[in-house]
Structure formats: structure tokens, C-alpha cells
Short mmCIF file of C-alpha atoms in Angstrom, two decimals:
data_model
loop_
_atom_site.label_atom_id
_atom_site.label_comp_id
_atom_site.label_asym_id
_atom_site.label_seq_id
_atom_site.Cartn_x
_atom_site.Cartn_y
_atom_site.Cartn_z
CA UNK A 28 -65.42 -32.51 15.63
CA UNK A 29 -65.31 -28.86 14.57
CA UNK A 30 -63.54 -27.90 17.82
CA UNK A 31 -60.94 -30.62 17.19
CA UNK A 32 -60.33 -29.42 13.63
CA UNK A 33 -60.06 -25.82 14.82
CA UNK A 34 -57.54 -26.87 17.47
CA UNK A 35 -55.44 -28.70 14.86
CA UNK A 36 -55.59 -25.69 12.54
CA UNK A 37 -54.35 -23.40 15.33
CA UNK A 38 -51.45 -25.76 16.03
CA UNK A 39 -50.54 -25.82 12.34
CA UNK A 40 -50.61 -22.01 12.14
CA UNK A 41 -48.44 -21.71 15.23
CA UNK A 42 -46.01 -24.25 13.80
CA UNK A 43 -45.78 -22.43 10.48
CA UNK A 44 -45.23 -19.11 12.21
CA UNK A 45 -42.50 -20.63 14.37
CA UNK A 46 -40.71 -22.03 11.33
CA UNK A 47 -41.06 -18.78 9.43
CA UNK A 48 -39.10 -16.97 12.15
CA UNK A 49 -35.99 -19.12 11.64
CA UNK A 50 -33.44 -17.74 9.20
CA UNK A 51 -30.95 -19.83 7.24
CA UNK A 52 -28.55 -17.74 5.17
CA UNK A 53 -27.49 -19.38 1.92
CA UNK A 54 -25.40 -16.51 0.52
CA UNK A 55 -23.19 -13.82 2.04
CA UNK A 56 -25.28 -11.30 0.13
CA UNK A 57 -28.17 -11.87 2.54
CA UNK A 58 -26.52 -10.73 5.80
CA UNK A 59 -24.65 -7.95 3.98
CA UNK A 60 -27.98 -6.65 2.70
CA UNK A 61 -29.39 -6.80 6.23
CA UNK A 62 -26.42 -4.81 7.57
CA UNK A 63 -26.92 -2.12 4.93
CA UNK A 64 -30.60 -1.79 5.83
CA UNK A 65 -29.89 -1.74 9.57
CA UNK A 66 -27.34 1.08 9.26
CA UNK A 67 -30.07 3.32 7.87
CA UNK A 68 -32.16 2.75 11.02
CA UNK A 69 -29.46 3.66 13.55
CA UNK A 70 -28.97 7.42 13.65
CA UNK A 71 -27.36 9.70 16.20
CA UNK A 72 -29.63 12.13 18.08
CA UNK A 73 -29.64 15.84 17.33
CA UNK A 74 -29.24 18.46 20.03
CA UNK A 75 -30.18 22.09 20.39
CA UNK A 76 -27.28 24.42 19.56
CA UNK A 77 -26.71 25.74 23.07
CA UNK A 78 -23.78 25.16 25.46
CA UNK A 79 -23.87 25.09 29.26
CA UNK A 80 -20.40 25.12 30.82
CA UNK A 81 -20.28 23.40 34.18
CA UNK A 82 -17.96 26.15 35.46
CA UNK A 83 -20.88 28.59 35.13
CA UNK A 84 -22.61 26.46 37.75
CA UNK A 85 -19.70 26.50 40.19
CA UNK A 86 -17.54 23.60 38.99
CA UNK A 87 -13.81 23.82 39.65
CA UNK A 88 -11.36 21.70 37.68
CA UNK A 89 -8.62 21.35 40.25
CA UNK A 90 -8.90 17.59 40.75
CA UNK A 91 -9.93 17.90 44.40
CA UNK A 92 -13.12 19.98 44.52
CA UNK A 93 -16.17 17.74 44.27
CA UNK A 94 -18.39 18.93 41.42
CA UNK A 95 -21.33 16.53 41.62
CA UNK A 96 -23.92 19.22 42.34
CA UNK A 97 -22.55 21.71 39.81
CA UNK A 98 -22.72 19.10 37.03
CA UNK A 99 -26.23 18.08 38.11
CA UNK A 100 -27.36 21.72 38.06
CA UNK A 101 -25.95 22.24 34.57
CA UNK A 102 -27.71 19.10 33.29
CA UNK A 103 -31.00 20.12 34.92
CA UNK A 104 -30.87 23.62 33.38
CA UNK A 105 -29.94 22.31 29.95
CA UNK A 106 -32.75 19.76 30.09
CA UNK A 107 -35.33 22.31 31.31
CA UNK A 108 -34.39 24.73 28.51
CA UNK A 109 -34.92 22.10 25.81
CA UNK A 110 -31.48 20.54 25.64
CA UNK A 111 -28.02 21.20 24.29
CA UNK A 112 -24.46 20.49 25.37
CA UNK A 113 -23.29 20.41 28.97
CA UNK A 114 -19.61 21.20 28.47
CA UNK A 115 -16.79 20.05 30.72
CA UNK A 116 -13.93 22.47 29.90
CA UNK A 117 -10.25 21.63 30.20
CA UNK A 118 -9.27 20.59 33.72
CA UNK A 119 -9.65 17.70 36.14
CA UNK A 120 -13.19 17.64 37.51
CA UNK A 121 -13.84 15.34 40.45
CA UNK A 122 -17.44 14.15 40.74
CA UNK A 123 -19.80 11.52 42.04
CA UNK A 124 -22.54 9.95 39.92
CA UNK A 125 -23.68 11.86 36.83
CA UNK A 126 -27.34 11.36 35.88
CA UNK A 127 -28.15 12.35 32.32
CA UNK A 128 -31.52 13.73 31.25
CA UNK A 129 -33.28 13.84 27.89
CA UNK A 130 -31.82 16.02 25.15
CA UNK A 131 -28.51 16.51 26.99
CA UNK A 132 -25.11 15.90 25.44
CA UNK A 133 -22.39 15.69 28.09
CA UNK A 134 -19.41 17.00 26.13
CA UNK A 135 -15.81 16.72 27.27
CA UNK A 136 -13.39 19.31 25.92
CA UNK A 137 -10.08 18.09 24.50
CA UNK A 138 -7.72 16.75 27.18
CA UNK A 139 -10.18 17.27 30.02
CA UNK A 140 -10.65 14.60 32.69
CA UNK A 141 -13.82 13.70 34.54
CA UNK A 142 -12.46 11.97 37.63
CA UNK A 143 -14.94 9.87 39.59
CA UNK A 144 -15.01 9.79 43.37
CA UNK A 145 -13.81 6.76 45.28
CA UNK A 146 -16.39 7.37 48.00
CA UNK A 147 -19.32 4.97 47.56
CA UNK A 148 -21.66 7.47 49.26
CA UNK A 149 -21.34 9.63 46.14
CA UNK A 150 -23.33 7.02 44.20
CA UNK A 151 -26.99 7.06 45.33
CA UNK A 152 -29.13 3.95 45.15
CA UNK A 153 -30.90 3.45 41.81
CA UNK A 154 -32.70 0.70 39.95
CA UNK A 155 -30.07 -1.07 37.90
CA UNK A 156 -28.85 -4.38 36.57
CA UNK A 157 -25.87 -6.22 37.99
CA UNK A 158 -24.52 -9.11 35.92
CA UNK A 159 -27.86 -9.33 34.16
CA UNK A 160 -29.95 -9.32 37.35
CA UNK A 161 -32.26 -6.49 38.38
CA UNK A 162 -31.74 -4.84 41.73
CA UNK A 163 -31.33 -1.57 43.61
CA UNK A 164 -27.66 -0.76 44.04
CA UNK A 165 -25.11 2.01 43.79
CA UNK A 166 -25.69 4.26 40.80
CA UNK A 167 -23.49 3.60 37.80
CA UNK A 168 -20.97 6.42 37.44
CA UNK A 169 -22.87 7.81 34.43
CA UNK A 170 -26.52 6.77 34.51
CA UNK A 171 -29.81 7.60 32.82
CA UNK A 172 -33.23 6.04 33.39
CA UNK A 173 -36.07 6.25 30.87
CA UNK A 174 -34.51 9.20 29.01
CA UNK A 175 -34.20 9.89 25.30
CA UNK A 176 -31.71 11.73 23.11
CA UNK A 177 -28.67 11.57 25.36
CA UNK A 178 -24.97 11.61 24.56
CA UNK A 179 -21.46 11.54 25.98
CA UNK A 180 -18.98 13.00 23.52
CA UNK A 181 -15.63 14.73 23.13
CA UNK A 182 -11.93 13.94 23.20
CA UNK A 183 -11.66 13.92 26.98
CA UNK A 184 -11.19 11.12 29.49
CA UNK A 185 -13.63 9.46 31.87
CA UNK A 186 -11.48 8.15 34.70
CA UNK A 187 -13.24 5.66 36.96
CA UNK A 188 -10.43 6.04 39.46
CA UNK A 189 -10.56 2.35 40.37
CA UNK A 190 -7.44 0.38 41.25
CA UNK A 191 -6.15 -2.29 43.60
CA UNK A 192 -7.04 -0.17 46.64
CA UNK A 193 -10.45 1.10 45.47
CA UNK A 194 -13.36 -0.85 43.93
CA UNK A 195 -11.41 -3.69 42.29
CA UNK A 196 -10.77 -5.75 45.43
CA UNK A 197 -14.53 -5.94 46.03
CA UNK A 198 -14.55 -8.84 43.54
CA UNK A 199 -12.86 -11.00 46.18
CA UNK A 200 -9.83 -12.06 44.13
CA UNK A 201 -6.42 -11.95 45.78
CA UNK A 202 -4.77 -10.83 42.54
CA UNK A 203 -6.81 -7.64 42.85
CA UNK A 204 -5.59 -7.00 46.40
CA UNK A 205 -8.39 -8.69 48.33
CA UNK A 206 -7.54 -10.40 51.61
CA UNK A 207 -9.42 -12.13 54.41
CA UNK A 208 -9.75 -8.90 56.40
CA UNK A 209 -11.98 -7.36 53.72
CA UNK A 210 -15.53 -7.88 52.56
CA UNK A 211 -16.32 -9.11 49.05
CA UNK A 212 -19.18 -9.40 46.58
CA UNK A 213 -19.69 -13.18 46.83
CA UNK A 214 -22.41 -13.30 49.54
CA UNK A 215 -24.42 -10.52 47.88
CA UNK A 216 -24.03 -12.15 44.48
CA UNK A 217 -25.36 -15.44 45.89
CA UNK A 218 -28.25 -13.62 47.59
CA UNK A 219 -29.16 -11.81 44.38
CA UNK A 220 -29.19 -15.12 42.50
CA UNK A 221 -31.55 -16.57 45.09
CA UNK A 222 -33.86 -13.53 44.98
CA UNK A 223 -34.01 -13.81 41.21
CA UNK A 224 -34.76 -17.54 41.34
CA UNK A 225 -37.50 -16.89 43.89
CA UNK A 226 -38.88 -14.08 41.69
CA UNK A 227 -38.60 -11.51 44.46
CA UNK A 228 -39.78 -8.07 43.31
CA UNK A 229 -36.61 -6.49 41.82
CA UNK A 230 -37.35 -3.16 43.49
CA UNK A 231 -37.03 -4.83 46.88
CA UNK A 232 -33.67 -6.45 46.08
CA UNK A 233 -31.72 -3.71 47.84
CA UNK A 234 -27.94 -3.84 48.13
CA UNK A 235 -25.45 -0.95 48.39
CA UNK A 236 -23.41 -0.43 51.54
CA UNK A 237 -21.78 -3.55 52.90
CA UNK A 238 -22.61 -5.70 49.89
CA UNK A 239 -19.67 -4.89 47.59
CA UNK A 240 -21.49 -5.05 44.27
CA UNK A 241 -19.42 -2.74 42.07
CA UNK A 242 -21.40 -0.32 39.91
CA UNK A 243 -21.09 -0.20 36.13
CA UNK A 244 -19.24 2.74 34.58
CA UNK A 245 -21.78 3.99 31.99
CA UNK A 246 -25.32 2.59 32.05
CA UNK A 247 -28.29 4.08 30.22
CA UNK A 248 -31.33 2.08 31.35
CA UNK A 249 -34.54 1.93 29.29
CA UNK A 250 -33.36 4.84 27.14
CA UNK A 251 -33.58 5.57 23.43
CA UNK A 252 -31.42 7.48 20.95
CA UNK A 253 -28.03 7.21 22.64
CA UNK A 254 -24.75 8.51 21.25
CA UNK A 255 -21.32 7.89 22.78
CA UNK A 256 -18.35 9.11 20.78
CA UNK A 257 -14.63 9.88 21.02
CA UNK A 258 -14.23 9.66 24.79
CA UNK A 259 -11.63 7.50 26.50
CA UNK A 260 -12.62 5.36 29.49
CA UNK A 261 -9.97 4.21 31.96
CA UNK A 262 -9.88 2.51 35.36
CA UNK A 263 -13.45 1.22 35.41
CA UNK A 264 -14.92 -0.34 38.57
CA UNK A 265 -16.66 -3.06 36.53
CA UNK A 266 -18.37 -3.16 33.10
CA UNK A 267 -17.60 -0.06 31.04
CA UNK A 268 -20.39 0.69 28.53
CA UNK A 269 -23.57 -1.13 29.54
CA UNK A 270 -26.76 0.13 27.87
CA UNK A 271 -29.71 -1.89 29.20
CA UNK A 272 -33.09 -2.29 27.49
CA UNK A 273 -32.21 0.58 25.14
CA UNK A 274 -32.99 1.25 21.50
CA UNK A 275 -31.04 3.11 18.82
CA UNK A 276 -27.54 3.14 20.29
CA UNK A 277 -24.55 4.47 18.35
CA UNK A 278 -21.06 4.13 19.84
CA UNK A 279 -18.10 5.27 17.76
CA UNK A 280 -14.40 6.08 18.11
CA UNK A 281 -14.47 5.26 21.82
CA UNK A 282 -11.30 4.01 23.52
CA UNK A 283 -11.62 1.67 26.50
CA UNK A 284 -8.37 1.00 28.35
CA UNK A 285 -8.79 -0.71 31.71
CA UNK A 286 -7.66 -4.03 33.18
CA UNK A 287 -9.59 -4.51 36.39
CA UNK A 288 -11.87 -7.46 37.19
CA UNK A 289 -14.91 -7.81 34.92
CA UNK A 290 -13.75 -4.75 32.98
CA UNK A 291 -15.67 -5.67 29.81
CA UNK A 292 -15.40 -3.02 27.14
CA UNK A 293 -19.00 -2.82 25.91
CA UNK A 294 -21.96 -4.87 27.13
CA UNK A 295 -25.17 -3.91 25.32
CA UNK A 296 -27.85 -5.76 27.25
CA UNK A 297 -31.30 -6.58 25.85
CA UNK A 298 -30.94 -3.67 23.43
CA UNK A 299 -32.27 -3.20 19.91
CA UNK A 300 -30.48 -1.47 17.02
CA UNK A 301 -26.92 -1.00 18.27
CA UNK A 302 -23.93 0.08 16.15
CA UNK A 303 -20.44 -0.07 17.65
CA UNK A 304 -17.82 1.15 15.20
CA UNK A 305 -14.22 2.34 14.98
CA UNK A 306 -13.61 1.65 18.68
CA UNK A 307 -10.50 0.49 20.54
CA UNK A 308 -10.66 -2.04 23.35
CA UNK A 309 -7.79 -2.88 25.69
CA UNK A 310 -9.61 -4.55 28.55
CA UNK A 311 -9.35 -6.92 31.50
CA UNK A 312 -12.28 -9.03 30.29
CA UNK A 313 -14.32 -9.42 27.09
CA UNK A 314 -13.97 -6.59 24.59
CA UNK A 315 -17.60 -6.79 23.49
CA UNK A 316 -20.10 -9.02 25.30
CA UNK A 317 -23.67 -8.94 24.04
CA UNK A 318 -26.24 -9.84 26.69
CA UNK A 319 -29.98 -10.09 27.38
CA UNK A 320 -30.31 -10.91 31.07
CA UNK A 321 -29.54 -13.80 33.37
CA UNK A 322 -31.83 -16.77 33.98
CA UNK A 323 -35.27 -15.86 35.41
CA UNK A 324 -34.82 -12.09 34.93
CA UNK A 325 -33.80 -12.49 31.31
CA UNK A 326 -36.60 -14.90 30.51
CA UNK A 327 -39.26 -12.93 32.38
CA UNK A 328 -38.57 -9.72 30.50
CA UNK A 329 -37.99 -11.71 27.33
CA UNK A 330 -36.21 -8.94 25.44
CA UNK A 331 -33.50 -10.25 23.09
CA UNK A 332 -30.32 -8.53 22.07
CA UNK A 333 -31.35 -7.63 18.55
CA UNK A 334 -29.81 -5.98 15.48
CA UNK A 335 -26.23 -5.24 16.56
CA UNK A 336 -23.38 -4.18 14.28
CA UNK A 337 -19.75 -4.32 15.48
CA UNK A 338 -17.57 -2.79 12.80
CA UNK A 339 -13.96 -1.69 12.27
CA UNK A 340 -13.00 -2.19 15.91
CA UNK A 341 -9.59 -3.05 17.31
CA UNK A 342 -9.53 -5.54 20.16
CA UNK A 343 -6.00 -5.11 21.44
CA UNK A 344 -6.49 -7.09 24.63
CA UNK A 345 -9.29 -8.92 26.39
CA UNK A 346 -10.63 -12.39 27.08
CA UNK A 347 -12.96 -12.47 24.06
CA UNK A 348 -13.21 -10.38 20.93
CA UNK A 349 -16.91 -10.63 20.09
CA UNK A 350 -18.81 -12.58 22.74
CA UNK A 351 -22.51 -13.36 23.02
CA UNK A 352 -23.46 -14.29 26.59
CA UNK A 353 -23.30 -15.56 29.11
CA UNK A 354 -26.25 -13.55 30.48
CA UNK A 355 -28.28 -14.30 27.37
CA UNK A 356 -31.54 -15.78 28.69
CA UNK A 357 -33.58 -13.33 26.60
CA UNK A 358 -31.87 -14.56 23.45
CA UNK A 359 -29.91 -12.79 20.72
CA UNK A 360 -30.50 -12.38 17.02
CA UNK A 361 -29.08 -10.52 14.06
CA UNK A 362 -25.56 -9.88 15.34
CA UNK A 363 -23.16 -8.66 12.66
CA UNK A 364 -19.40 -8.29 13.26
CA UNK A 365 -17.47 -6.93 10.30
CA UNK A 366 -13.89 -5.85 9.58
CA UNK A 367 -12.59 -6.24 13.12
CA UNK A 368 -9.01 -6.87 14.23
CA UNK A 369 -7.94 -8.70 17.37
CA UNK A 370 -4.56 -9.85 18.61
CA UNK A 371 -3.48 -10.63 22.15
CA UNK A 372 -1.72 -13.39 24.09
CA UNK A 373 -4.58 -12.96 26.60
CA UNK A 374 -7.31 -13.36 23.98
CA UNK A 375 -9.12 -16.63 24.56
CA UNK A 376 -11.54 -16.59 21.62
CA UNK A 377 -12.32 -14.45 18.60
CA UNK A 378 -16.03 -15.36 18.37
CA UNK A 379 -17.64 -16.91 21.41
CA UNK A 380 -21.25 -17.87 22.15
CA UNK A 381 -21.60 -18.93 25.78
CA UNK A 382 -24.84 -20.00 27.41
CA UNK A 383 -26.28 -22.78 29.53
CA UNK A 384 -29.48 -24.63 30.36
CA UNK A 385 -30.00 -22.28 33.30
CA UNK A 386 -30.24 -19.50 30.70
CA UNK A 387 -32.14 -20.99 27.76
CA UNK A 388 -33.05 -18.67 24.91
CA UNK A 389 -32.16 -18.69 21.24
CA UNK A 390 -29.01 -17.18 19.77
CA UNK A 391 -29.32 -16.94 16.02
CA UNK A 392 -28.23 -15.11 12.91
CA UNK A 393 -24.64 -14.32 13.83
CA UNK A 394 -22.48 -12.97 11.00
CA UNK A 395 -18.70 -12.83 11.54
CA UNK A 396 -17.05 -11.30 8.48
CA UNK A 397 -13.59 -10.10 7.44
CA UNK A 398 -11.85 -10.72 10.75
CA UNK A 399 -8.08 -10.51 11.27
CA UNK A 400 -6.73 -12.37 14.28
CA UNK A 401 -3.15 -12.50 15.50
CA UNK A 402 -2.85 -14.61 18.63
CA UNK A 403 -5.42 -16.34 20.80
CA UNK A 404 -5.27 -19.07 23.46
CA UNK A 405 -8.39 -21.23 23.22
CA UNK A 406 -10.39 -21.22 19.99
CA UNK A 407 -11.11 -18.96 17.03
CA UNK A 408 -14.78 -19.96 17.12
CA UNK A 409 -16.28 -21.30 20.34
CA UNK A 410 -19.81 -22.52 21.10
CA UNK A 411 -20.57 -23.51 24.68
CA UNK A 412 -23.93 -24.57 26.08
CA UNK A 413 -22.42 -25.62 29.42
CA UNK A 414 -21.22 -22.30 30.81
CA UNK A 415 -21.88 -22.14 34.58
CA UNK A 416 -24.57 -24.27 36.22
CA UNK A 417 -27.10 -26.39 34.29
CA UNK A 418 -30.87 -25.99 34.52
CA UNK A 419 -34.09 -26.90 32.73
CA UNK A 420 -33.95 -24.49 29.80
CA UNK A 421 -32.00 -25.99 26.92
CA UNK A 422 -30.58 -23.18 24.75
CA UNK A 423 -30.58 -22.95 20.96
CA UNK A 424 -27.71 -21.78 18.74
CA UNK A 425 -28.34 -21.58 15.00
CA UNK A 426 -27.51 -19.84 11.74
CA UNK A 427 -23.89 -18.85 12.28
CA UNK A 428 -21.89 -17.53 9.32
CA UNK A 429 -18.10 -17.00 9.52
CA UNK A 430 -16.35 -15.76 6.38
CA UNK A 431 -12.91 -14.34 5.58
CA UNK A 432 -11.28 -15.01 8.93
CA UNK A 433 -7.49 -15.04 8.98
CA UNK A 434 -5.63 -16.31 12.05
CA UNK A 435 -1.84 -16.07 12.23
CA UNK A 436 -1.10 -17.82 15.51
CA UNK A 437 -3.91 -19.85 16.97
CA UNK A 438 -4.13 -21.59 20.33
CA UNK A 439 -5.57 -24.95 21.33
CA UNK A 440 -8.29 -25.27 18.69
CA UNK A 441 -9.58 -23.81 15.48
CA UNK A 442 -13.21 -24.54 16.33
CA UNK A 443 -14.47 -25.75 19.71
CA UNK A 444 -18.08 -26.65 20.41
CA UNK A 445 -20.00 -28.24 23.29
CA UNK A 446 -23.74 -28.63 22.79
CA UNK A 447 -26.65 -30.77 23.92
CA UNK A 448 -27.51 -33.81 21.81
CA UNK A 449 -31.14 -32.68 21.77
CA UNK A 450 -30.10 -29.14 20.77
CA UNK A 451 -27.16 -29.28 18.35
CA UNK A 452 -25.56 -26.13 17.02
CA UNK A 453 -27.35 -25.80 13.67
CA UNK A 454 -26.59 -24.26 10.31
CA UNK A 455 -22.94 -23.28 10.70
CA UNK A 456 -21.18 -21.94 7.62
CA UNK A 457 -17.48 -21.16 7.37
CA UNK A 458 -16.06 -19.81 4.12
CA UNK A 459 -12.55 -18.73 3.17
CA UNK A 460 -11.08 -19.12 6.64
CA UNK A 461 -7.39 -19.68 7.31
CA UNK A 462 -6.42 -20.68 10.84
CA UNK A 463 -2.74 -21.35 11.48
CA UNK A 464 -0.72 -22.37 14.50
CA UNK A 465 -3.34 -24.38 16.41
CA UNK A 466 -2.63 -27.56 18.36
CA UNK A 467 -5.82 -29.26 17.20
CA UNK A 468 -7.99 -28.35 14.21
CA UNK A 469 -11.31 -28.80 15.99
CA UNK A 470 -13.12 -30.45 18.86
CA UNK A 471 -16.88 -30.57 18.43
CA UNK A 472 -19.74 -32.79 19.51
CA UNK A 473 -23.29 -32.05 18.34
CA UNK A 474 -23.52 -29.93 15.20
CA UNK A 475 -26.01 -30.11 12.38
CA UNK A 476 -25.87 -28.83 8.81
CA UNK A 477 -22.27 -27.60 8.79
CA UNK A 478 -20.87 -26.12 5.57
CA UNK A 479 -17.12 -25.58 5.14
CA UNK A 480 -15.76 -23.97 1.97
CA UNK A 481 -12.11 -23.07 1.52
CA UNK A 482 -11.38 -23.65 5.19
CA UNK A 483 -7.78 -24.51 6.02
CA UNK A 484 -6.42 -25.20 9.47
CA UNK A 485 -2.67 -25.61 9.86
CA UNK A 486 -2.43 -25.76 6.09
CA UNK A 487 -4.89 -28.65 5.72
CA UNK A 488 -8.20 -28.18 3.92
CA UNK A 489 -11.36 -29.24 5.77
CA UNK A 490 -14.73 -29.91 4.22
CA UNK A 491 -16.48 -31.18 7.34
CA UNK A 492 -16.18 -31.77 11.08
CA UNK A 493 -16.34 -35.49 11.78
#
């Protein structure tokens, strides 16, 4: 009898704890207070006041001399001495992969260009993530593994040097200059999915030559205290800024201008305490896509995307403005997007949460505030639990707050939602939103506890979604 009572008590405690973790905002003051507190936690790292010019280590900025070793030597010396700035002076410096080390700030002088090699052999094999799946593949162009206090700064340009003839066609799309005579990523992508599903040791999932999995542009992996500021990124091979399993990440005044395949602007993946502010995104895919791993890899690690602020950014072009998913199996919580502007005939959605039952996970506490939108094609707010293949892990989406959103020229829908009957999108609040120019006000299925206040779509006030 006592064992039975103890068992019941444990179940009650677990149930109470589970309920206590769920947040339901009832006032805009609550998420605004959380944002204020979070900003105090995210601070940029400090560096020793010492410069190391890469030209002192033999680098030549003529656009043709390969400077991979000179840059590596400068970083190694700076790191060994206790840190500082590794300075790239004015010029065009061709290089292969750059691997950052703790306490090193890679600083680009005004107008300088770091031009990345088109030779895949200049990118050694490293442990990485590719579309949310762990593997060994070509090094990202700028990479760091288990380092702390690292930065990329300065008013120079990082040129990925990718185009229709180099890197982009690996995706296998004819519009990016692929044809039947060339290899493509599809077989390797399928193989990596199968390895993940079979829980093959990630360190034995080896790709590289002949597999056509494009590396990310900038990927700190399992790092802390990261600062990326002022640089411009162009011509990326794939995802641009992709911190993975990192903590305390500050990205500000960065400009991302690149229109290749999967050229997302910023993809923080399974990171905690991230602040992206005053940035400019003109991209060939999502401007910002918050992630936490795909399917088995995301669930096994179980690290959510947590405590992200996206503030004062301009999304000039891209498929989605602020996107959560689709590689979101680890879940996401406390995502705050404030004072952002987006306007593009290629923009599909302003706020998009995309997941599936092959992902699972909980996406919660999403705050979308003071957003100006010009044009979009699909929906201002989009929830989708049926992105890609289904599985056995029903996702959860809850506690979504959208306030002060102004849309001048909408697309198909104001709000579009597709959810499971057994897992409706819960606790959705929209306040003071004006959406004009849409073909249809909304198309939703399973939603629970929806609050609409001062919401007008095509000039008509809405108090509920039928």
C-alpha cells in the first residue's frame, strides 16, 4: 500500500513539475521584461590589447597567393600568447579554411576581402553538422570547435567565392547550373539520414570528397562567448552564420548578401543566449532560421534553441523573415523578435514555425513584436506541423504572442496553420495587427485558446478564427 501511495505521489510531483514549465503570457509586459533580463546576460567577450597582422606571418593580399598557413600561424601565435586580434589588413587575401582558437578576434580592416578557395581540398575533414545531422565533412570556411572567447569583426568582406560554377551546383538543382554529367548531394543526404535513423556513431559518418555536401560558411561548434560584428558575407556555399551548441552569442551589424541554394542568413542551432541585432539580410533562403537538430540527432542530444533575441534587423529578401525549424527536434523556447522590418516579393512568411512528427519537440514562448512587413507571398504567420515526412513524434507549438504587426501587401493568407488534432497550436495571442492585401484572411485547423484584439485583415476586424 505504501509503495502504491509513493508511486502516485511521484506521478503527481512529475505532473506538477511538467505543468510548471509551461508559460502562458497574459500581458505584453511579461515577455518585454524577459527580454530586458536576457540582454543583461548576453555580453561580448573581451580580448587582450595586442594585434597580430597576418602579413607578419607571410600573408600576401594579392588575391592569388594562398594564405591558409599564414593565417593559421597568426591565430596560433595569438592564442599561445593569451589572445588578441589577428588583423587582416587591406587587400584581397585568398585562403582555405580558417580555424579560430580561444581568445582570438579575427579582425578585418576596412575594405579588405578574405576570399575563400574554391578547391575542396583546402577544407580538411572536421566534426560538423549538416542540415542538423552530425557527421564528418569538409570544414566550414570559418570554424571553431570547443573554443571560448572568439570573434570575427571589422568592416571587411568575407567572400565565399561560390557561384553557379563552384559549390552551388552541388545541390543538384538545374537552376544552379547542375546537369546530369555532374554529381550532387542527394545520395549522400539520403545516406546521412539513414545513418542518423540507425543511430550510427556520428564520428564514423564520414563524407567529404565525392559526396557533395557543401560546408557551412561560419560555424562555431560547442563554443562559448562568440562575437560577430560589422562584417559582410557574400557568395556563401550554404548556410552563412551557423553556431551549433554554443552559448552567449552576440551578432550585430552584420550584412549577409548571397542568393545561392540554402543560403540562409543566420541559423543558430541548439544554442542558448543568442542576440542578433541591427543586421541586414538579403538571402537566397530564410533570413533567420532557428534550429535544434534533425530527428534522432536532435532528440538524442536534446538541447533546445533557447533564449534568442532578434532585434532591429532588416530582411530585404529571403524565403522567411523569422523562422523556427525545420530541424527543431530538440525544441525551441523563449524566442523574441522585436522591431524588425521585412519586405520582398520573394518573402513567403514573416513568422514561420515549421516542424513535423519526424521531428517532435516543443516550440514555445515565441514573441513577435513591432514588425513592419511590406510584401509577402504565403502568410504573415504560419504554423506547420507537416513539414517533410511524418513520423511518431508529434510536435507541440504553444504560447505564441504577435503584437503590433503591420502588413502593407499580403499574399495568400493572413494566418495559416496546419496542426494535429491531438496537438493543436495552443495559446496564440494577436494584438493590434493590421494585415492588408491578402486573398484570404486565414486558413487554420486545430488551434486552442486563441485571443485576437484589434486584429484587422483587409479592413475587417476579427475576434476569432472559426
